[in-house]
Coordinates of C-alpha atoms and ligand atoms in Angstrom, one line a residue:
Chain A
X1 CA 119.8 123.9 -101.0
X2 CA 120.1 120.8 -102.9
X3 CA 118.7 120.9 -106.1
X4 CA 116.9 117.6 -107.2
X5 CA 116.4 116.9 -110.7
X6 CA 113.8 114.7 -111.7
X7 CA 114.3 112.8 -115.4
X8 CA 110.6 112.7 -115.5
X9 CA 110.5 112.7 -119.2
X10 CA 113.3 109.5 -119.4
X11 CA 110.9 107.5 -117.3
X12 CA 107.8 107.5 -119.2
X13 CA 108.6 109.0 -122.6
X14 CA 105.9 107.3 -124.8
X15 CA 103.1 108.8 -122.5
X16 CA 102.4 112.0 -122.9
X17 CA 99.5 112.7 -121.2
X18 CA 100.2 111.3 -118.1
X19 CA 103.6 113.0 -118.0
X20 CA 101.9 116.0 -117.5
X21 CA 100.6 114.8 -114.5
X22 CA 103.7 113.1 -112.9
X23 CA 105.5 117.0 -114.1
X24 CA 103.3 118.3 -111.7
X25 CA 103.2 116.0 -108.8
X26 CA 107.2 115.9 -109.2
X27 CA 106.9 119.9 -109.2
X28 CA 104.7 119.6 -106.1
X29 CA 107.1 117.1 -104.3
X30 CA 110.1 118.8 -104.9
X31 CA 108.2 122.1 -103.2
X32 CA 107.2 119.8 -100.4
X33 CA 110.8 118.7 -100.2
X34 CA 112.0 121.9 -99.7
X35 CA 109.5 123.1 -97.4
X36 CA 110.3 119.7 -95.5
X37 CA 114.3 120.4 -96.0
X38 CA 113.8 124.4 -94.3
X39 CA 112.0 123.1 -91.5
X40 CA 114.7 120.8 -90.8
X41 CA 117.4 123.5 -90.9
X42 CA 115.6 125.9 -88.9
X43 CA 114.7 122.8 -86.1
X44 CA 118.4 122.3 -86.3
X45 CA 119.6 126.1 -86.0
X46 CA 117.1 126.3 -83.0
X47 CA 118.8 123.4 -81.0
X48 CA 122.1 124.7 -81.8
X49 CA 121.2 128.2 -80.4
X50 CA 119.6 126.4 -77.7
X51 CA 122.5 124.5 -76.9
X52 CA 124.9 127.3 -77.1
X53 CA 122.4 130.0 -74.8
X54 CA 122.4 126.4 -72.3
X55 CA 126.0 126.8 -72.1
X56 CA 126.1 130.1 -71.8
X57 CA 123.2 130.0 -68.8
X58 CA 126.1 127.8 -66.7
X59 CA 128.8 130.3 -67.5
X60 CA 130.1 132.0 -64.4
X61 CA 129.6 135.5 -65.6
X62 CA 125.9 136.0 -65.0
X63 CA 124.5 139.7 -65.9
X64 CA 122.5 140.2 -63.0
X65 CA 121.4 143.7 -63.6
X66 CA 120.6 143.3 -67.2
X67 CA 118.3 140.0 -65.9
X68 CA 116.5 142.0 -63.9
X69 CA 116.3 144.8 -65.8
X70 CA 114.4 142.4 -68.0
X71 CA 112.1 140.9 -65.2
X72 CA 111.0 144.5 -64.6
X73 CA 110.4 145.3 -67.9
X74 CA 108.3 142.1 -68.4
X75 CA 106.5 142.7 -65.6
X76 CA 106.0 146.5 -66.5
X77 CA 104.9 145.6 -70.0
X78 CA 102.0 143.0 -69.3
X79 CA 100.9 143.8 -65.6
X80 CA 97.9 146.0 -66.7
X81 CA 97.0 143.6 -69.2
X82 CA 96.6 140.6 -67.1
X83 CA 94.6 142.4 -64.6
X84 CA 92.2 143.3 -67.0
X85 CA 92.1 139.6 -68.4
X86 CA 92.4 138.0 -65.5
X87 CA 89.3 139.6 -63.8
X88 CA 87.1 139.4 -67.0
X89 CA 88.2 136.0 -66.9
X90 CA 86.8 134.9 -63.5
X91 CA 83.8 137.0 -64.3
X92 CA 82.7 135.9 -67.3
X93 CA 83.3 132.0 -66.1
X94 CA 81.2 132.5 -63.3
X95 CA 78.2 134.3 -64.9
X96 CA 78.5 131.8 -67.6
X97 CA 78.4 129.1 -65.8
X98 CA 76.2 129.8 -63.1
X99 CA 73.0 129.1 -65.1
X100 CA 74.1 125.6 -65.7
X101 CA 74.6 124.6 -62.5
X102 CA 71.4 126.5 -61.0
X103 CA 69.7 123.8 -63.4
X104 CA 71.3 120.8 -61.7
X105 CA 70.7 122.6 -58.0
X106 CA 74.5 122.8 -57.9
X107 CA 75.1 126.7 -57.2
X108 CA 77.1 126.1 -54.3
X109 CA 79.7 124.2 -56.5
X110 CA 80.1 127.2 -58.6
X111 CA 83.2 128.8 -56.9
X112 CA 85.2 125.7 -56.8
X113 CA 84.4 125.0 -60.2
X114 CA 85.7 128.1 -61.7
X115 CA 88.7 128.6 -59.0
X116 CA 89.6 125.3 -60.4
X117 CA 89.5 125.7 -64.0
X118 CA 91.2 128.9 -63.8
X119 CA 94.3 128.1 -61.6
X120 CA 94.4 124.3 -63.8
X121 CA 93.9 126.0 -67.1
X122 CA 92.7 129.3 -67.7
X123 CA 94.6 131.2 -65.8
X124 CA 98.2 129.7 -67.2
X125 CA 97.2 129.3 -70.4
X126 CA 95.6 132.5 -70.7
X127 CA 98.7 134.6 -69.3
X128 CA 101.2 132.6 -71.2
X129 CA 99.2 133.6 -74.8
X130 CA 99.4 137.1 -73.5
X131 CA 102.9 136.9 -72.9
X132 CA 103.6 135.4 -75.9
X133 CA 101.9 138.5 -78.3
X134 CA 103.4 140.9 -75.8
X135 CA 107.1 139.8 -75.1
X136 CA 107.5 136.9 -77.7
X137 CA 106.9 139.8 -80.4
X138 CA 109.2 142.5 -78.4
X139 CA 112.3 140.0 -77.8
X140 CA 111.6 139.2 -81.4
X141 CA 111.6 142.8 -82.2
X142 CA 114.2 144.4 -80.2
X143 CA 116.7 141.5 -80.7
X144 CA 116.2 141.6 -84.4
X145 CA 116.6 145.2 -85.1
X146 CA 119.6 144.9 -82.8
X147 CA 120.9 142.5 -85.6
X148 CA 120.0 144.1 -88.3
X149 CA 121.8 147.7 -87.1
X150 CA 124.9 145.5 -86.2
X151 CA 124.0 146.6 -82.2
X152 CA 124.8 142.6 -81.5
X153 CA 128.2 142.7 -83.5
X154 CA 129.1 145.3 -81.5
X155 CA 128.6 143.8 -78.8
X156 CA 130.8 140.8 -79.6
X157 CA 133.8 142.9 -80.2
X158 CA 133.4 144.9 -77.2
X159 CA 134.3 141.3 -75.9
X160 CA 130.9 140.5 -73.8
X161 CA 129.1 137.3 -75.6
X162 CA 125.6 138.6 -76.7
X163 CA 124.2 135.1 -76.1
X164 CA 125.2 135.7 -72.6
X165 CA 123.9 139.1 -72.3
X166 CA 120.8 139.5 -74.4
X167 CA 119.6 135.9 -74.7
X168 CA 120.5 134.2 -71.3
X169 CA 119.0 137.2 -69.1
X170 CA 115.6 137.6 -71.4
X171 CA 114.8 133.7 -71.4
X172 CA 115.5 133.4 -67.9
X173 CA 113.7 136.7 -66.8
X174 CA 110.5 135.1 -68.7
X175 CA 110.8 131.5 -67.2
X176 CA 110.8 133.3 -63.6
X177 CA 108.4 136.2 -64.5
X178 CA 105.6 133.9 -66.1
X179 CA 105.1 131.8 -62.9
X180 CA 104.7 134.6 -61.5
X181 CA 102.1 136.6 -63.2
X182 CA 100.2 133.4 -64.0
X183 CA 99.6 133.4 -60.3
X184 CA 98.6 136.9 -59.7
X185 CA 95.8 136.1 -62.7
X186 CA 94.4 133.2 -61.0
X187 CA 94.5 135.6 -58.0
X188 CA 92.5 138.3 -59.9
X189 CA 90.5 135.3 -61.6
X190 CA 89.1 134.2 -58.2
X191 CA 88.3 138.0 -57.4
X192 CA 86.7 138.0 -60.6
X193 CA 84.8 135.4 -60.0
X194 CA 83.8 136.7 -56.7
X195 CA 82.5 140.0 -58.0
X196 CA 80.6 137.5 -60.7
X197 CA 78.6 135.4 -57.8
X198 CA 77.8 138.4 -56.2
X199 CA 76.0 139.4 -58.8
X200 CA 72.7 137.5 -58.2
X201 CA 72.8 136.7 -54.6
X202 CA 75.6 137.7 -52.2
X203 CA 78.5 135.6 -50.9
X204 CA 80.9 136.7 -48.5
X205 CA 84.7 136.6 -49.6
X206 CA 85.7 134.3 -47.1
X207 CA 82.6 131.7 -47.6
X208 CA 83.2 132.0 -51.6
X209 CA 87.3 131.4 -50.7
X210 CA 86.3 128.3 -48.5
X211 CA 84.1 127.1 -51.0
X212 CA 86.6 127.2 -53.9
X213 CA 89.6 125.9 -51.6
X214 CA 87.2 122.8 -50.7
X215 CA 87.6 121.4 -54.2
X216 CA 91.0 122.7 -55.5
X217 CA 94.0 121.2 -53.7
X218 CA 97.6 121.2 -54.0
X219 CA 97.6 118.6 -56.5
X220 CA 95.5 120.9 -59.1
X221 CA 98.3 123.5 -58.3
X222 CA 101.5 121.8 -58.8
X223 CA 101.0 120.3 -62.2
X224 CA 99.8 123.9 -63.3
X225 CA 102.7 125.9 -61.4
X226 CA 105.0 123.8 -63.4
X227 CA 103.9 123.8 -66.9
X228 CA 103.8 127.5 -66.8
X229 CA 107.7 127.6 -66.0
X230 CA 108.0 125.5 -69.4
X231 CA 105.5 128.1 -70.9
X232 CA 107.7 131.0 -69.9
X233 CA 111.3 129.4 -70.9
X234 CA 109.4 128.5 -74.7
X235 CA 108.5 132.1 -75.1
X236 CA 111.7 133.7 -74.3
X237 CA 113.7 131.0 -76.3
X238 CA 111.3 131.2 -79.5
X239 CA 111.6 135.2 -78.7
X240 CA 114.9 135.5 -78.8
X241 CA 115.7 132.7 -81.2
X242 CA 113.3 134.6 -84.0
X243 CA 114.9 138.1 -83.1
X244 CA 118.9 136.8 -83.3
X245 CA 118.5 135.0 -86.3
X246 CA 116.7 138.2 -87.8
X247 CA 118.0 138.5 -91.5
X248 CA 119.3 141.2 -93.0
X249 CA 117.0 144.4 -93.6
X250 CA 114.2 146.2 -91.8
X251 CA 111.8 143.8 -93.0
X252 CA 113.0 140.9 -91.4
X253 CA 112.4 142.9 -88.0
X254 CA 108.9 142.9 -88.5
X255 CA 108.9 138.9 -89.3
X256 CA 110.9 137.7 -86.6
X257 CA 108.5 139.8 -84.3
X258 CA 105.4 138.1 -85.9
X259 CA 106.6 134.6 -86.1
X260 CA 108.0 134.8 -82.7
X261 CA 104.3 135.5 -81.7
X262 CA 103.1 133.1 -84.0
X263 CA 105.5 130.1 -82.9
X264 CA 105.5 130.5 -79.1
X265 CA 101.7 130.8 -79.0
X266 CA 101.4 127.3 -80.5
X267 CA 103.9 125.6 -78.9
X268 CA 102.0 127.1 -75.8
X269 CA 98.9 125.2 -76.7
X270 CA 101.0 122.3 -77.2
X271 CA 103.2 122.1 -74.7
X272 CA 99.7 122.6 -72.7
X273 CA 98.6 119.6 -74.2
X274 CA 101.2 117.6 -73.0
X275 CA 101.3 119.0 -69.8
X276 CA 97.9 117.6 -69.4
X277 CA 98.5 114.2 -70.7
X278 CA 101.5 113.5 -68.2
X279 CA 99.4 114.7 -65.3
X280 CA 96.8 112.6 -66.1
X281 CA 98.8 109.5 -66.5
X282 CA 100.8 110.5 -63.4
X283 CA 98.2 111.1 -60.9
Chain B
X1 CA 154.1 165.8 -94.9
X2 CA 156.4 166.2 -92.5
X3 CA 154.6 163.6 -90.1
X4 CA 154.6 161.1 -93.0
X5 CA 158.6 161.1 -93.0
X6 CA 159.1 160.6 -89.0
X7 CA 156.6 158.1 -89.5
X8 CA 158.0 156.4 -91.8
X9 CA 161.1 156.6 -90.3
X10 CA 160.2 155.1 -87.0
X11 CA 159.0 152.2 -89.0
X12 CA 161.4 151.3 -90.3
X13 CA 163.4 150.8 -87.1
X14 CA 160.5 148.8 -85.8
X15 CA 158.5 147.1 -88.7
X16 CA 157.1 144.9 -86.0
X17 CA 153.7 143.5 -88.1
X18 CA 150.6 144.4 -85.7
X19 CA 148.1 142.6 -88.4
X20 CA 149.1 140.4 -90.8
X21 CA 146.8 139.1 -93.8
X22 CA 147.9 136.5 -96.2
X23 CA 145.6 135.2 -99.2
X24 CA 143.1 136.2 -97.9
X25 CA 139.4 135.3 -100.1
X26 CA 136.0 135.5 -98.8
X27 CA 133.1 135.2 -101.1
X28 CA 129.0 135.3 -100.2
X29 CA 127.1 132.6 -102.1
X30 CA 128.5 133.1 -105.8
X31 CA 130.0 137.0 -105.1
X32 CA 133.6 136.9 -104.7
X33 CA 134.5 139.8 -102.3
X34 CA 137.8 139.3 -101.7
X35 CA 140.2 137.3 -103.6
X36 CA 143.8 136.1 -102.9
X37 CA 144.4 139.7 -100.6
X38 CA 147.7 140.1 -98.7
X39 CA 148.0 143.2 -96.3
X40 CA 150.0 144.5 -93.5
X41 CA 149.8 146.9 -90.7
X42 CA 153.1 147.8 -89.0
X43 CA 153.3 149.1 -85.3
X44 CA 152.2 152.6 -84.8
X45 CA 151.2 153.4 -88.1
X46 CA 147.7 154.6 -89.9
X47 CA 146.4 152.5 -92.9
X48 CA 144.0 154.4 -94.6
X49 CA 142.0 152.0 -97.2
X50 CA 140.4 153.1 -100.2
X51 CA 137.7 151.8 -102.6
X52 CA 134.7 151.9 -104.1
X53 CA 131.1 150.9 -102.5
X54 CA 130.7 147.0 -102.6
X55 CA 134.5 146.6 -103.1
X56 CA 134.6 144.5 -99.6
X57 CA 136.6 147.2 -97.4
X58 CA 133.8 146.1 -94.4
X59 CA 133.9 142.9 -95.1
X60 CA 137.9 142.6 -94.7
X61 CA 137.8 144.6 -91.3
X62 CA 135.0 142.4 -90.2
X63 CA 137.0 139.1 -91.4
X64 CA 140.0 140.5 -88.7
X65 CA 137.4 140.9 -85.7
X66 CA 136.4 137.3 -86.8
X67 CA 132.5 138.6 -87.1
X68 CA 132.9 137.2 -90.9
X69 CA 134.7 133.5 -91.4
X70 CA 137.0 133.7 -94.1
X71 CA 136.9 130.9 -96.7
X72 CA 140.7 131.0 -96.6
X73 CA 143.7 132.7 -96.1
X74 CA 145.1 133.6 -92.7
X75 CA 145.0 136.8 -90.1
X76 CA 147.8 137.2 -87.9
X77 CA 146.8 139.8 -85.0
X78 CA 149.5 140.6 -82.9
X79 CA 151.2 137.4 -83.8
X80 CA 148.0 134.9 -83.5
X81 CA 145.9 133.7 -86.4
X82 CA 142.1 134.9 -85.8
X83 CA 140.8 131.8 -87.1
X84 CA 141.8 129.2 -85.4
X85 CA 141.2 130.9 -81.6
X86 CA 138.8 129.4 -79.4
X87 CA 136.3 131.8 -77.8
X88 CA 138.3 133.0 -74.5
X89 CA 141.4 133.9 -77.0
X90 CA 139.1 135.6 -79.5
X91 CA 137.5 137.6 -76.2
X92 CA 140.8 138.5 -75.0
X93 CA 141.8 139.5 -78.6
X94 CA 138.7 142.0 -79.8
X95 CA 139.3 143.5 -76.0
X96 CA 142.3 145.3 -77.6
X97 CA 140.9 146.3 -81.1
X98 CA 138.5 149.1 -80.9
X99 CA 136.2 148.9 -84.4
X100 CA 134.1 151.2 -85.1
X101 CA 130.7 150.7 -87.5
X102 CA 130.1 152.1 -90.6
X103 CA 126.4 152.2 -89.0
X104 CA 127.7 153.4 -85.8
X105 CA 125.8 150.4 -83.9
X106 CA 125.3 152.6 -80.9
X107 CA 123.0 150.0 -78.6
X108 CA 119.1 152.2 -78.9
X109 CA 118.1 151.0 -75.4
X110 CA 120.3 153.0 -73.5
X111 CA 121.8 156.3 -72.8
X112 CA 125.1 157.6 -74.6
X113 CA 126.6 157.9 -70.8
X114 CA 125.5 153.9 -70.7
X115 CA 126.7 152.9 -74.0
X116 CA 130.1 154.4 -72.9
X117 CA 129.9 152.3 -69.6
X118 CA 129.5 149.3 -71.5
X119 CA 132.7 148.5 -73.0
X120 CA 134.4 150.5 -70.4
X121 CA 132.8 148.0 -67.4
X122 CA 133.7 145.0 -69.4
X123 CA 137.4 145.8 -70.7
X124 CA 138.4 148.0 -68.2
X125 CA 137.3 146.4 -65.2
X126 CA 139.7 148.1 -62.2
X127 CA 138.5 151.3 -62.6
X128 CA 136.7 153.2 -60.2
X129 CA 133.8 154.8 -60.7
X130 CA 134.9 158.4 -60.4
X131 CA 138.0 157.1 -63.0
X132 CA 134.8 155.7 -65.6
X133 CA 133.0 159.4 -65.1
X134 CA 136.0 161.1 -66.1
X135 CA 137.1 159.2 -69.0
X136 CA 133.7 159.5 -70.3
X137 CA 133.7 162.8 -70.2
X138 CA 136.7 163.5 -72.0
X139 CA 136.0 161.3 -74.8
X140 CA 132.9 163.0 -74.9
X141 CA 135.2 166.5 -75.2
X142 CA 137.0 165.2 -77.7
X143 CA 134.2 164.0 -79.9
X144 CA 132.7 167.7 -79.1
X145 CA 129.6 166.1 -77.3
X146 CA 129.6 167.1 -73.8
X147 CA 126.0 167.9 -73.5
X148 CA 124.7 164.5 -74.7
X149 CA 125.7 162.7 -71.9
X150 CA 121.7 161.3 -70.9
X151 CA 120.1 161.5 -74.3
X152 CA 119.2 158.5 -75.8
X153 CA 121.0 157.2 -79.4
X154 CA 117.6 158.3 -81.4
X155 CA 117.8 161.8 -79.8
X156 CA 121.3 162.4 -81.4
X157 CA 121.0 163.3 -85.5
X158 CA 123.3 161.3 -87.7
X159 CA 126.6 162.8 -87.1
X160 CA 126.5 163.1 -83.6
X161 CA 125.7 159.3 -83.5
X162 CA 128.7 158.9 -85.3
X163 CA 130.6 160.7 -83.1
X164 CA 129.3 158.8 -80.2
X165 CA 130.2 155.7 -81.8
X166 CA 133.5 157.1 -82.6
X167 CA 133.8 157.7 -78.8
X168 CA 132.9 154.2 -77.4
X169 CA 135.2 152.9 -79.6
X170 CA 138.6 154.7 -78.1
X171 CA 137.0 154.9 -74.5
X172 CA 139.1 151.8 -73.6
X173 CA 142.3 152.7 -75.5
X174 CA 142.9 149.9 -78.0
X175 CA 145.8 148.8 -79.4
X176 CA 144.8 148.6 -82.7
X177 CA 141.7 151.0 -83.9
X178 CA 139.5 150.1 -87.1
X179 CA 137.6 153.2 -88.7
X180 CA 135.1 152.3 -90.9
X181 CA 134.5 155.2 -92.6
X182 CA 135.0 158.1 -89.6
X183 CA 134.1 161.1 -91.5
X184 CA 131.1 159.9 -93.6
X185 CA 128.4 162.2 -93.2
X186 CA 130.0 164.8 -91.2
X187 CA 130.5 168.5 -92.4
X188 CA 134.2 169.4 -93.6
X189 CA 134.6 171.4 -90.3
X190 CA 133.6 168.3 -87.9
X191 CA 135.3 165.8 -90.5
X192 CA 138.6 167.6 -89.5
X193 CA 138.3 167.5 -86.2
X194 CA 137.7 163.6 -86.2
X195 CA 140.8 163.1 -88.1
X196 CA 142.4 165.4 -86.0
X197 CA 141.4 163.2 -83.0
X198 CA 142.5 160.0 -84.9
X199 CA 146.0 161.1 -85.6
X200 CA 145.9 162.4 -81.5
X201 CA 144.9 158.6 -80.5
X202 CA 147.8 157.6 -82.6
X203 CA 149.7 159.7 -81.0
X204 CA 148.9 159.2 -77.6
X205 CA 148.4 155.2 -77.3
X206 CA 150.5 154.5 -80.0
X207 CA 148.0 153.2 -81.5
X208 CA 147.6 151.4 -85.1
X209 CA 145.0 151.9 -87.1
X210 CA 143.1 150.6 -90.2
X211 CA 141.0 153.8 -91.8
X212 CA 138.4 152.9 -94.1
X213 CA 137.1 156.2 -95.9
X214 CA 136.1 157.7 -99.2
X215 CA 137.0 161.3 -97.6
X216 CA 139.9 162.3 -99.5
X217 CA 140.3 164.7 -97.0
X218 CA 140.3 162.7 -94.1
X219 CA 143.4 160.5 -95.9
X220 CA 145.5 163.1 -96.5
X221 CA 145.1 164.4 -92.9
X222 CA 145.4 161.0 -91.6
X223 CA 147.4 158.1 -94.1
X224 CA 150.9 157.0 -93.4
X225 CA 150.2 154.5 -96.3
X226 CA 147.4 154.2 -98.7
X227 CA 145.9 151.1 -100.0
X228 CA 143.5 150.6 -102.7
X229 CA 141.0 148.0 -103.1
X230 CA 139.6 147.0 -106.2
X231 CA 137.7 143.8 -107.2
X232 CA 138.9 142.1 -104.0
X233 CA 142.7 142.6 -104.3
X234 CA 145.0 145.8 -103.5
X235 CA 145.0 147.5 -106.8
X236 CA 147.4 150.2 -105.3
X237 CA 149.7 150.7 -102.7
X238 CA 151.4 153.9 -101.6
X239 CA 151.3 157.6 -99.6
X240 CA 149.6 160.1 -100.5
X241 CA 151.8 161.7 -103.2
X242 CA 152.0 158.4 -105.2
X243 CA 148.3 158.7 -105.1
X244 CA 147.8 161.9 -106.1
X245 CA 150.9 162.1 -108.9
X246 CA 149.0 158.7 -110.2
X247 CA 148.3 158.6 -113.8
X248 CA 146.2 155.9 -113.6
X249 CA 142.5 156.7 -114.6
X250 CA 141.0 154.4 -111.4
X251 CA 143.2 156.5 -109.6
X252 CA 142.6 160.2 -110.9
X253 CA 138.9 159.6 -111.3
X254 CA 138.7 158.8 -107.5
X255 CA 141.0 162.2 -106.3
X256 CA 139.8 164.2 -109.2
X257 CA 136.8 165.8 -107.2
X258 CA 138.5 166.5 -104.1
X259 CA 141.5 168.0 -105.9
X260 CA 139.5 170.5 -107.0
X261 CA 138.3 171.4 -103.7
X262 CA 141.7 171.0 -102.2
X263 CA 143.1 173.6 -105.0
X264 CA 140.4 175.9 -104.2
X265 CA 141.0 176.0 -100.4
X266 CA 144.7 176.7 -101.3
X267 CA 143.8 179.6 -103.0
X268 CA 141.4 181.1 -100.8
X269 CA 144.5 180.8 -98.4
X270 CA 147.1 182.3 -100.5
Ligands
ATP1 N1 126.6 139.0 -94.6 C1 126.9 139.5 -96.1 N2 126.1 138.6 -96.8 C2 126.0 138.5 -97.9 N3 126.5 139.3 -98.7 C3 127.3 140.3 -98.1 C4 127.6 140.3 -96.4 N4 127.9 141.4 -96.2 C5 128.8 141.9 -97.5 N5 128.0 141.1 -98.7 C6 128.5 141.8 -99.8 O1 130.0 141.8 -100.0 C7 130.1 143.4 -100.7 C8 131.1 144.5 -100.1 O2 130.5 144.5 -98.7 P1 131.1 145.6 -98.1 O3 130.1 146.0 -97.2 O4 132.6 145.3 -97.7 O5 131.4 147.1 -99.0 P2 132.6 148.1 -99.0 O6 133.5 148.4 -99.2 O7 132.1 148.3 -97.1 O8 131.6 149.1 -99.3 P3 130.8 151.0 -98.7 O9 131.7 151.6 -99.0 O10 129.8 151.0 -99.6 O11 130.2 150.3 -97.2 C9 128.8 144.0 -101.0 O12 128.5 143.4 -102.5 C10 127.9 143.2 -100.1 O13 126.6 142.9 -100.7
MG2 MG1 131.4 149.5 -95.8

């Protein structure tokens, strides 16, 4: 760490009153500088991590078994949670939008509108946030504790690249599984919406679906699916990065898990914003 | 005693250096852990490294397998400087080294069987499934853990975990063994068993080993040569008799307690 000495007194020796303020200000700047320093250091570290993970991802020996195990675990861990949230998401959206549409006499628009917002936005983002919480923290804690108890070192000395075995498999598993989970959540959301539409009045399922997909077309679908791959990769990368770079001692495991969730959730939202802008420009 | 003599004779004939460390220095922030340390490990010998807690013993062997990068100095393992190896060469070198972690470092998410299979599948790639299972049975028998095959590490006691990780280390028949406190936290009977096992591994596979320990009984049973670390340097070097007959205060205080125990044992026996 570079320590910056600020020769305040030499600059303005004759103004004692003012110098106090200057000292305060410079202390603050110093702290800010250090914060910025730490930020750039972290960012640099992350890109190094990303670089070596990418390099390992293209190496010839792929840990296929571990990859499958991770895929299974991601699905297994999040499925109940995503089922419940998906259903409720559709249900609630329908119940909430109905009165507004009824005011305009446009209740027939309901299925299409709800399906559109689920497929474009609610499904991907809510699923990704749930996964950031569940999977991101899980990876952070697991790799963090492996780091602390020297298991990662042990892997390395038994001539296994931990980057390849632990990181690449998890990141790829998240990248593959989260889009699938999102599609599942979308489907359940539309089911929930149908259930919601049936609370007041009755619509057959086929009618509901055909009404929905009169509005939704392929170009609503594609960008939404593409961005979920980015969500998945981000969650996997942040989770493994935080775990892999955990410090020493057990408290750093908790910190790794915690900051993995915070960072991953934040990045999901930011990526969503970027994706929306890009789609808007292109279409 | 007889054992020591034969080994010394052997090493005199073949003084091939397996590990050669020259002027090794390593520091963390402003803490100098190792200062200009030099030592050799000869073919087929058991080198015991003694030293107070925090004297840098674990750091030393972590430098050997390149888990830590030394600040200065060279480490030659089987003639190659570890510091300059690329990743492929390093992996090839690590396949020949068994490393017993002080903390055990068993993989939490795997059963004991999977823990043992992990290095076996990666290092001894041409074994059949049956041969692997036999090998696993054999090493578990050696460490006295046959009935824990399908247990998770969290279900074992501390000493059992230590023995399981010893099994995981010796299962690939490494040329060089680095034991970080193999008997710490074990009862005297099991400790003796482990010491015997270390000797067996040495004889059977002609391994050269560095054994870090605080346990004088273990040192007595296994050592061909002993090195005492103090303040990051080699404080004294010799065989077990040199150390026991030493009048140096540091050394006697290290040996005092255990010598009493040894005498008691002899009295009982005689
Ligand atoms: N990764 C690290 N970062 C910072 N300091 C470290 C690191 N590893 C070890 N140290 C410091 O180096 C010194 C020597 O540690 P080491 O683990 O080698 O001791 P030891 O001789 O093995 O002790 P013990 O017998 O208790 O295991 C200690 O003071 C420790 O704090
Ligand atoms: Mg140690």
